[in-house]
mmCIF file of C-alpha atoms and ligand atoms in Angstrom:
data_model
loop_
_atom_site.group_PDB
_atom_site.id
_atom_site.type_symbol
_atom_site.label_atom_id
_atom_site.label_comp_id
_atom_site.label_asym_id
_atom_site.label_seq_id
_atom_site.Cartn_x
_atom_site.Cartn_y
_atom_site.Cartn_z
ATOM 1 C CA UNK A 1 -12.749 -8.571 5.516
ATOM 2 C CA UNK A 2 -12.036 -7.440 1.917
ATOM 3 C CA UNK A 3 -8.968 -8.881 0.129
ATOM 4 C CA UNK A 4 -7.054 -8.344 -3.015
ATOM 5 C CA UNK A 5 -4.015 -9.962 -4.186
ATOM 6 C CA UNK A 6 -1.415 -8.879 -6.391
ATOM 7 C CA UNK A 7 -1.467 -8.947 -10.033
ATOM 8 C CA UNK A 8 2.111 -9.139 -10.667
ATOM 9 C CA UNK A 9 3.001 -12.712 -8.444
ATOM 10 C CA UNK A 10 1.258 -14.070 -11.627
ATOM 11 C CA UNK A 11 2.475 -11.889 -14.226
ATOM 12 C CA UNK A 12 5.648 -11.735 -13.902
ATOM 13 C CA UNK A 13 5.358 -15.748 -13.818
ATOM 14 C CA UNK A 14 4.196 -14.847 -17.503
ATOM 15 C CA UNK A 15 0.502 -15.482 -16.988
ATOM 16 C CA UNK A 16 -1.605 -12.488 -18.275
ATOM 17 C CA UNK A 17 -4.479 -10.218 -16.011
ATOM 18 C CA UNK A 18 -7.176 -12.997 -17.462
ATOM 19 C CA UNK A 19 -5.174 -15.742 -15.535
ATOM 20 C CA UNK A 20 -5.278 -13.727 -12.448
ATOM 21 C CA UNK A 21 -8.410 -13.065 -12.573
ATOM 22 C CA UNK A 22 -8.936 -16.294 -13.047
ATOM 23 C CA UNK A 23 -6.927 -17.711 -10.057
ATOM 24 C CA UNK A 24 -8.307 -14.732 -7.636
ATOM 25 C CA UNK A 25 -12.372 -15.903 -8.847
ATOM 26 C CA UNK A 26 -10.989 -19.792 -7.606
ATOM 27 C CA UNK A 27 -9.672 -18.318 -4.178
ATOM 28 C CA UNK A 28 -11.740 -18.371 -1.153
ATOM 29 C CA UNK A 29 -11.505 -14.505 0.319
ATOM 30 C CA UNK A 30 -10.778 -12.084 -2.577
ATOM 31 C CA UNK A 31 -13.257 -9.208 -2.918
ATOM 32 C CA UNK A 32 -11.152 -6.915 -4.613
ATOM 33 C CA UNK A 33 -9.085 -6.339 -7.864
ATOM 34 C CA UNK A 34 -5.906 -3.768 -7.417
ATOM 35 C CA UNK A 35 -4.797 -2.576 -11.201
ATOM 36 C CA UNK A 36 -1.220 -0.830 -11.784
ATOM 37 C CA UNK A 37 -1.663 1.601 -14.464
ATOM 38 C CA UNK A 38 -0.387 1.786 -17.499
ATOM 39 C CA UNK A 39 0.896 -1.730 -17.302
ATOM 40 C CA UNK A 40 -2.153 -4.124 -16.582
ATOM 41 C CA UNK A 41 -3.940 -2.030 -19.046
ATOM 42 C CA UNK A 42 -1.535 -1.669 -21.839
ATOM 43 C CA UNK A 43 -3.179 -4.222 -25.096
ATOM 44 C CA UNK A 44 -6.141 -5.049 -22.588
ATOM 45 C CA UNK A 45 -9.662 -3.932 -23.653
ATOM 46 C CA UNK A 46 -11.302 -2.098 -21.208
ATOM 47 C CA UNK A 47 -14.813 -3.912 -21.394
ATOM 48 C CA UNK A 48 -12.912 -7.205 -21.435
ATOM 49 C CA UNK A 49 -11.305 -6.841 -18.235
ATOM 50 C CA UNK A 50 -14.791 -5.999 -16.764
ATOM 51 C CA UNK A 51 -16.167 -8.577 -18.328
ATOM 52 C CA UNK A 52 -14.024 -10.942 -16.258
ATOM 53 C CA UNK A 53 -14.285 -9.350 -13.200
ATOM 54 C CA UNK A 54 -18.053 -10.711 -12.759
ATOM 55 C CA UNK A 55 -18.365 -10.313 -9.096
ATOM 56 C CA UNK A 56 -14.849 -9.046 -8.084
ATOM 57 C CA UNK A 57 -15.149 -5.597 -7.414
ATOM 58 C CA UNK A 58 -12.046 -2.831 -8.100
ATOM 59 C CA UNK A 59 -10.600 -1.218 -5.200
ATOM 60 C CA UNK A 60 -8.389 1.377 -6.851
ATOM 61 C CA UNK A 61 -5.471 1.562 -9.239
ATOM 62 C CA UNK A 62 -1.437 2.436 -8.571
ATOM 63 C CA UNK A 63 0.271 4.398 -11.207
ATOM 64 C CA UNK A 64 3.678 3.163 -12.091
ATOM 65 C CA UNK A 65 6.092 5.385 -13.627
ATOM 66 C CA UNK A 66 9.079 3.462 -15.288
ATOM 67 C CA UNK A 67 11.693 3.703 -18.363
ATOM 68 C CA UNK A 68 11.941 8.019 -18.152
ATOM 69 C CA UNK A 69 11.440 8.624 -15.137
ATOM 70 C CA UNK A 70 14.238 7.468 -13.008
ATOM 71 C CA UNK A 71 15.086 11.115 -11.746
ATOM 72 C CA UNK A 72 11.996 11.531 -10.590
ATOM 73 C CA UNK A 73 8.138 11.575 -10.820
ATOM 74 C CA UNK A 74 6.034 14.163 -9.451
ATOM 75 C CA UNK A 75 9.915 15.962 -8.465
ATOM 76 C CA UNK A 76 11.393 15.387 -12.240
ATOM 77 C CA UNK A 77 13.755 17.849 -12.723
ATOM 78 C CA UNK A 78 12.023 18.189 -16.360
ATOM 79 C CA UNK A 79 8.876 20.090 -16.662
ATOM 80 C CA UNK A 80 7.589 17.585 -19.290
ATOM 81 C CA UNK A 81 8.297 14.773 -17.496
ATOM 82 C CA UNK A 82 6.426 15.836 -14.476
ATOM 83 C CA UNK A 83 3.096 16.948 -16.200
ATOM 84 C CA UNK A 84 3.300 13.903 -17.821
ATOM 85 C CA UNK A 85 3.524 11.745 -14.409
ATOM 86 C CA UNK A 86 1.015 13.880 -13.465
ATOM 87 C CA UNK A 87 -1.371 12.854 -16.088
ATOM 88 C CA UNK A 88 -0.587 9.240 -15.883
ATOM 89 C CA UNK A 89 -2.365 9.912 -12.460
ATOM 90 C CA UNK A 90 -5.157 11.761 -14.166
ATOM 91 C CA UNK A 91 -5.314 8.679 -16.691
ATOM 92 C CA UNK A 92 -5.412 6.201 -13.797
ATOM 93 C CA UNK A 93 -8.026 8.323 -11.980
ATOM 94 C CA UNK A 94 -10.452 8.103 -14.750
ATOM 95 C CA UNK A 95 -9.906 4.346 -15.437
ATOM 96 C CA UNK A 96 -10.197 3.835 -12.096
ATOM 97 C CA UNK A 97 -13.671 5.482 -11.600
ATOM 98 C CA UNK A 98 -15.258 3.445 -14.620
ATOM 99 C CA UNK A 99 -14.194 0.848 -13.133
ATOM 100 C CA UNK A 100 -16.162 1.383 -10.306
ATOM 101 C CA UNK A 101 -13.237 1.352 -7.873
ATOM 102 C CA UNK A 102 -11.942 4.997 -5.665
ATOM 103 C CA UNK A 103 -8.313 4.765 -4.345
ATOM 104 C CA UNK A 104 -5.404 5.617 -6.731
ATOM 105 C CA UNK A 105 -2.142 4.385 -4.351
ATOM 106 C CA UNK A 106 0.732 6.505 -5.272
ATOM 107 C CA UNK A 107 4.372 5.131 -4.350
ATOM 108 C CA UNK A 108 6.839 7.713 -5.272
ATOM 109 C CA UNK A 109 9.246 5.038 -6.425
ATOM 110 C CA UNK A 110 11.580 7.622 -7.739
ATOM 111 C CA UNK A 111 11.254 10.808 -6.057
ATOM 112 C CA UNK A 112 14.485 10.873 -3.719
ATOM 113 C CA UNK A 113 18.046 11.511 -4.102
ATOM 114 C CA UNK A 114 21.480 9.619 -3.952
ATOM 115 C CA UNK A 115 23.899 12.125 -3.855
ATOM 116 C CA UNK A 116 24.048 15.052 -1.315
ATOM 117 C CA UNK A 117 23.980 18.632 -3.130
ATOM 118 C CA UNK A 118 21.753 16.656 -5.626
ATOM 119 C CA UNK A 119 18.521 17.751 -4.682
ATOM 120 C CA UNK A 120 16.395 21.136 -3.477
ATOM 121 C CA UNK A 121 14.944 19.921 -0.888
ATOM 122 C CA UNK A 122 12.374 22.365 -0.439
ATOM 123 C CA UNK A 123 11.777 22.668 -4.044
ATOM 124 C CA UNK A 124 10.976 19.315 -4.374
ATOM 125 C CA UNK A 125 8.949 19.177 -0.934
ATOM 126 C CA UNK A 126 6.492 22.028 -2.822
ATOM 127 C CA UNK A 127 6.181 20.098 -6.185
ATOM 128 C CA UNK A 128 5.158 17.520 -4.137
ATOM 129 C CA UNK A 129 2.494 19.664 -2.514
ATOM 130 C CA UNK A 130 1.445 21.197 -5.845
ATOM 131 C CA UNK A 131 1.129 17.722 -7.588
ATOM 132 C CA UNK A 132 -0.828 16.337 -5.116
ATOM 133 C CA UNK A 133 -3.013 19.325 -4.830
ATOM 134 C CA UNK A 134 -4.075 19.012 -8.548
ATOM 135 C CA UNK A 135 -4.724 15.831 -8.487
ATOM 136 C CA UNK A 136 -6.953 16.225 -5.102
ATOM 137 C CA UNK A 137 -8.979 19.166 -7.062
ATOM 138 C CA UNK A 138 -9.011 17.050 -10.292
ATOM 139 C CA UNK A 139 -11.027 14.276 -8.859
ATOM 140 C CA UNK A 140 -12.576 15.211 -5.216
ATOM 141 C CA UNK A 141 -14.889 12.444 -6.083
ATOM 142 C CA UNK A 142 -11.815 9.867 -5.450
ATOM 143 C CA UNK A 143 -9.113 9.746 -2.723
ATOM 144 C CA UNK A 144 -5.131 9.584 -3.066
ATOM 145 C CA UNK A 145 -2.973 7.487 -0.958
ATOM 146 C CA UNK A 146 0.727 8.295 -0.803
ATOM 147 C CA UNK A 147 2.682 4.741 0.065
ATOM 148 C CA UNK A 148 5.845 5.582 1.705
ATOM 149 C CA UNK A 149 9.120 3.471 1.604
ATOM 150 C CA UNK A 150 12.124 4.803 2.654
ATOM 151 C CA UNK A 151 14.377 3.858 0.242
ATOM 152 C CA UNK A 152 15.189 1.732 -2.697
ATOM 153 C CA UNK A 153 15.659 2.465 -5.660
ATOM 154 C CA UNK A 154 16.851 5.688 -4.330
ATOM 155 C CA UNK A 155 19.292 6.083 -1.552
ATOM 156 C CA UNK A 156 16.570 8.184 0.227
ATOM 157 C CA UNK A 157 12.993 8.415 -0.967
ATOM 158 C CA UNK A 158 11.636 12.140 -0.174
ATOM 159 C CA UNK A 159 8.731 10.530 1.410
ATOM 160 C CA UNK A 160 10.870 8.200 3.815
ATOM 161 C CA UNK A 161 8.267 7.051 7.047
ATOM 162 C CA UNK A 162 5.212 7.117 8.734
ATOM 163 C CA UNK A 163 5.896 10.674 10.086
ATOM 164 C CA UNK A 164 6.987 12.570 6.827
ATOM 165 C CA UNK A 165 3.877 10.851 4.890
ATOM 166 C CA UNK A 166 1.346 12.437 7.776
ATOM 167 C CA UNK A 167 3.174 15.640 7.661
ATOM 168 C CA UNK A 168 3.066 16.137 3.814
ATOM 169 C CA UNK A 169 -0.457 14.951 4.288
ATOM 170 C CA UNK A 170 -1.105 17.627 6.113
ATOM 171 C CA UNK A 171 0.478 20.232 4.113
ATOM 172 C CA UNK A 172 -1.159 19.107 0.643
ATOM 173 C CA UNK A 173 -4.437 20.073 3.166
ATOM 174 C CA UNK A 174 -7.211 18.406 1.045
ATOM 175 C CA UNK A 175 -9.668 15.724 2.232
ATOM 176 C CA UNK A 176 -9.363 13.133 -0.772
ATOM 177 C CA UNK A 177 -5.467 12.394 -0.095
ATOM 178 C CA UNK A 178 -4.268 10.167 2.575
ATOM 179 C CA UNK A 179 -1.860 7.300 3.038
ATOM 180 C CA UNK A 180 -1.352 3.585 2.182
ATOM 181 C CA UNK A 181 0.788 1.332 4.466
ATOM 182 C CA UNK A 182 2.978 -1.177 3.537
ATOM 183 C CA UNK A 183 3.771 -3.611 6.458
ATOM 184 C CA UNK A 184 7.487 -4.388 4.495
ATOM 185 C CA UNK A 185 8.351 -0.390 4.248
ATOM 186 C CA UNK A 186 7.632 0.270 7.762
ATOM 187 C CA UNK A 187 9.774 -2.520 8.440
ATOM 188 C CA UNK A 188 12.647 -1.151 6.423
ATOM 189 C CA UNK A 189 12.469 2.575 8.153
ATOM 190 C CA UNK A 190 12.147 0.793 11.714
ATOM 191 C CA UNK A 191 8.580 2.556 11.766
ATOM 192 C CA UNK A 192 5.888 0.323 14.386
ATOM 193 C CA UNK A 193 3.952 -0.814 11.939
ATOM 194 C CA UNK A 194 0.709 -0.560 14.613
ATOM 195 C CA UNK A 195 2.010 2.648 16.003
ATOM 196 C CA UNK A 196 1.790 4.304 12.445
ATOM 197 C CA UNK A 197 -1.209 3.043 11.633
ATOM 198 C CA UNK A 198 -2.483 3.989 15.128
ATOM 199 C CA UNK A 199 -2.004 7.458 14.327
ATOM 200 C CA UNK A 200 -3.114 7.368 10.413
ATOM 201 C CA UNK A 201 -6.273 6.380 11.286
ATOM 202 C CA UNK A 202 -7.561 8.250 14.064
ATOM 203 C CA UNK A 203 -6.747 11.497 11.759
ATOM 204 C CA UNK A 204 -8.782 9.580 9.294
ATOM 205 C CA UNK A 205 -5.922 9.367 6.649
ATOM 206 C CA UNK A 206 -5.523 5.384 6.501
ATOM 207 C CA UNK A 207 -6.683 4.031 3.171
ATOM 208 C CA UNK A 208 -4.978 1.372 2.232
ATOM 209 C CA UNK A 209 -2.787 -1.502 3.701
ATOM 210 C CA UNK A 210 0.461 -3.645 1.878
ATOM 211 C CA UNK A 211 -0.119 -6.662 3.900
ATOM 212 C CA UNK A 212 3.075 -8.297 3.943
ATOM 213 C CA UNK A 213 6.275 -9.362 6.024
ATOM 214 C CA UNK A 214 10.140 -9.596 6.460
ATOM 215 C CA UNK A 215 13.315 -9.127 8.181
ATOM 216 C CA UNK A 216 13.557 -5.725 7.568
ATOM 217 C CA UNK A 217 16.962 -4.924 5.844
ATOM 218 C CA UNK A 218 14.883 -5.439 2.347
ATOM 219 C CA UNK A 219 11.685 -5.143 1.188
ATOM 220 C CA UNK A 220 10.914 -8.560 1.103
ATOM 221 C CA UNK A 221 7.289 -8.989 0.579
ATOM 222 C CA UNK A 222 6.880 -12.450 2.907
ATOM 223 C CA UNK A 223 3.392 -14.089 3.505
ATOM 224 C CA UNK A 224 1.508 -12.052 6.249
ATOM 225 C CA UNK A 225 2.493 -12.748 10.003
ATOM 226 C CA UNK A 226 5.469 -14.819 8.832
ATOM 227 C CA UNK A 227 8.316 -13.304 10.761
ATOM 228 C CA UNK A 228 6.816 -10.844 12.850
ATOM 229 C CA UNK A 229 3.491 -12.709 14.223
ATOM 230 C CA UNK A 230 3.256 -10.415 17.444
ATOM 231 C CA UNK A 231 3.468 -7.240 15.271
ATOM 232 C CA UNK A 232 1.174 -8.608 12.831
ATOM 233 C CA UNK A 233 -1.307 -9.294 15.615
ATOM 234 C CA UNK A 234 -0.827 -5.778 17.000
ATOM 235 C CA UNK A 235 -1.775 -4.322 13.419
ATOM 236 C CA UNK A 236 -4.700 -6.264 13.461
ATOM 237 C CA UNK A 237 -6.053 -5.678 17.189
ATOM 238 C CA UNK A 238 -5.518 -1.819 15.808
ATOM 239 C CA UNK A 239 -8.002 -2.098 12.499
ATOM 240 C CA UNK A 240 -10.155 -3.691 14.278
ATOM 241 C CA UNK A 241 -10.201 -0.798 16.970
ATOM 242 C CA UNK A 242 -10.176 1.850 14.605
ATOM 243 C CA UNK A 243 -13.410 0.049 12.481
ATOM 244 C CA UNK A 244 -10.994 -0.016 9.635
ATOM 245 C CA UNK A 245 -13.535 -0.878 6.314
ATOM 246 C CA UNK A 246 -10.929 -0.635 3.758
ATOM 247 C CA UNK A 247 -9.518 -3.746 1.481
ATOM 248 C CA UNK A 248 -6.653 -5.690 2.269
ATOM 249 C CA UNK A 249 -4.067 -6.081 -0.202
ATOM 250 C CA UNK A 250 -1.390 -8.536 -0.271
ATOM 251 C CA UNK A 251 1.737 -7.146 -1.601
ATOM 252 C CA UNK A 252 4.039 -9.906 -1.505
ATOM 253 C CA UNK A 253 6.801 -11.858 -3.522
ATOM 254 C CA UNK A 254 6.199 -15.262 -4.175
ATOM 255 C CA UNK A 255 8.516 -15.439 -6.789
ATOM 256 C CA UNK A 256 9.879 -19.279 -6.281
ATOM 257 C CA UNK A 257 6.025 -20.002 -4.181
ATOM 258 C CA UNK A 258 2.847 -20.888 -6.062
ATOM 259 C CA UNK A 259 1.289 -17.783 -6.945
ATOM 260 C CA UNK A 260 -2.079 -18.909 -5.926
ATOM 261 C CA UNK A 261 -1.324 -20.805 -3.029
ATOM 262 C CA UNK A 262 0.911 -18.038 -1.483
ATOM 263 C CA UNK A 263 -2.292 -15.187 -1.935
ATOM 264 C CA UNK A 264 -4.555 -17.980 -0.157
ATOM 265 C CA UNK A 265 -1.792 -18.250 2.404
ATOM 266 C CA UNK A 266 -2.027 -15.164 3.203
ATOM 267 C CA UNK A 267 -5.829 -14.434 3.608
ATOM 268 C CA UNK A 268 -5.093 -17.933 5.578
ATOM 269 C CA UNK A 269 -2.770 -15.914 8.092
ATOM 270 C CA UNK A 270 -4.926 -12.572 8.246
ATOM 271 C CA UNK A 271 -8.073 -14.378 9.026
ATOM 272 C CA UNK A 272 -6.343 -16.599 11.386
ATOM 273 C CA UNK A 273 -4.793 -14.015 13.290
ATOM 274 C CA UNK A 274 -7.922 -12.094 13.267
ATOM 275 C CA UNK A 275 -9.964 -14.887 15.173
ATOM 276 C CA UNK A 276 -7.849 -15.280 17.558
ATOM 277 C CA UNK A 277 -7.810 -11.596 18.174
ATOM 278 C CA UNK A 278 -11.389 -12.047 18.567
ATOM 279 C CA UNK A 279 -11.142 -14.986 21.076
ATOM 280 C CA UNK A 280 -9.116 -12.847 23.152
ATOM 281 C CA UNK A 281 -11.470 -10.102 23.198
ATOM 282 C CA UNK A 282 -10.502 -6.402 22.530
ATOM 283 C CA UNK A 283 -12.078 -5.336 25.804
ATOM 284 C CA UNK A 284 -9.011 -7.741 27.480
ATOM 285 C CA UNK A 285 -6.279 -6.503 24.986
ATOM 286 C CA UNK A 286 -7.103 -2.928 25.682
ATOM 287 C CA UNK A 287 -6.764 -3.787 29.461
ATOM 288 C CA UNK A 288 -3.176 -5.474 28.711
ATOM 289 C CA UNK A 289 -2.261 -2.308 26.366
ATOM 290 C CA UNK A 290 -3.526 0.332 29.420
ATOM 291 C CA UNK A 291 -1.161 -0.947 31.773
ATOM 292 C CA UNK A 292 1.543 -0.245 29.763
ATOM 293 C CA UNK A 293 3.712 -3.447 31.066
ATOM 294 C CA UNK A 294 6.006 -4.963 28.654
ATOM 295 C CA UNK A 295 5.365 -8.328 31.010
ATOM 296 C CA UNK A 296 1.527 -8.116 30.567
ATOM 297 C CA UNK A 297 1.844 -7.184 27.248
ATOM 298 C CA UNK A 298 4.592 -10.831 26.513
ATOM 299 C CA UNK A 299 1.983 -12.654 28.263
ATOM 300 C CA UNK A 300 -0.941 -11.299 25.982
ATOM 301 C CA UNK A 301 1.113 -12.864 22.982
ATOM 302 C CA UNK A 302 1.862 -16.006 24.724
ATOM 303 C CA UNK A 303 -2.091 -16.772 25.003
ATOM 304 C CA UNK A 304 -2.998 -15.788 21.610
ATOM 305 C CA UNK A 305 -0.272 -18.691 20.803
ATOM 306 C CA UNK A 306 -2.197 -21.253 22.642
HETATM 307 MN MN1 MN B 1 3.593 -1.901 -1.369
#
């Protein structure tokens, strides 16, 4: 499996990208860098950063809009604010490319509303469908992958769960955008985590995964398989099924963990629960799953415990 951790459990510790880099090269599993743009770029050099990389490999970048744009991004209210978080995705897009990596993960952190009479709701629904439709035609050679959480920091995010992301997915109507799923958010909007990513990938619209875990009242960005160990298990039994070929990123919090031992712990937990999957066998999980028993299907997770 591919892995990539997350940049910021070591930056925000006040290491720099050259530290993480650093860490993720010592690690046994990562395969895969994941950028946010501007921020892990801004006083880097370019050639520098690829310098370091050496044999990591750059899955794809995730824009970050912050400071001016807390009424919105791709819905500001002002036109020059929304070209220009527009063309922070452009900018990410070609960054992205020379770095040899495709996806650019797009979490609308502040498209939603608070208040009600605050927003158009169909006006904002289109600029949605127009932004995304630019940026699809801009770069067909890359793919875009809407991450959904359904809210915080707004009160309601306009893309809110698994079913609004697929439907705007379908709307925007291009092959290069699809969706990213983060284990916490689906959590948060009571989404099955398995069920949405059942249905994400068999339309062939899963490209990415936020490998995480919680209790689901916040996004709290736990080691993998944590809390929920059945669900996680699920999730996996469903990758596998659907040949998923994608990296896994770990988008967690270890904010009073060590940064590098908490990203090890959780390629620990994926590859754990994977081999057990394995030792079950898919042919005897999809039996379990056919019969549609909620007593087969306890029983299932019992063995995989043994
Ligand atoms: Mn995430």
């Amino acid at each position: 499996m591919n892995y990539a951790g997350r940049f910021n459990s070591f930056i925000l510790k006040g290491q720099n990208v050259f530290d993480a880099i650093k860490a993720y090269h010592e690690m046994d599993g990562i395969t895969h860098l994941e950028f946010n743009y501007p921020e892990h770029f801004a006083g880097y050099d370019l050639e520098e950063i690829k310098k370091a990389m050496g044999d990591l490999k750059v899955n794809g970048l995730a824009v970050r809009w912050r400071n001016d744009f807390t009424n919105g991004d791709l819905t500001n209210p002002d036109p020059e604010l929304r070209e220009r978080a527009i063309r922070y995705c452009k900018e990410a897009t070609d960054i992205c490319r020379e770095l040899g990596g495709t996806y650019i993960t797009l979490w609308l952190e502040n498209d939603g509303f608070d208040y009600a009479f605050q927003v158009d709701y169909e006006e904002a629904w289109n600029q949605m469908i127009d932004a995304f439709r630019e940026l699809a035609d801009y770069a067909p050679d890359m793919k875009y992958s809407i991450e959904y959480k359904p809210f915080e920091p707004r009160n309601f995010s306009m893309v809110d769960s698994t079913g609004m992301t697929l439907l705007l997915i379908k709307e925007i109507d291009r092959p290069n955008v699809g969706c990213t799923l983060d284990f916490c958010h689906m959590l948060m909007k009571r989404d099955s985590p398995a069920y949405g990513l059942a249905l994400a990938a068999s339309m062939g619209k899963l490209y990415g995964l936020h490998m995480n875990d919680g209790y689901s009242q916040m996004d709290s960005g736990m080691i993998f398989g944590s809390v929920n160990i059945a669900h996680a298990a699920e999730f996996i039994y469903y990758l596998k099924k659907y040949n998923y070929q994608g990296v896994v990123f770990f988008d967690t919090f270890p904010i009073r963990e060590n940064a590098k031992l908490e990203t090890q712990a959780n390629i620990n937990s994926f590859e754990k629960i994977s081999k057990i999957i394995d030792e079950i066998g898919m042919d005897r999980i999809a039996e379990v799953v056919s019969k549609r028993d909620g007593v087969e299907a306890q029983r299932l997770v019992l063995d995989m415990l043994k």
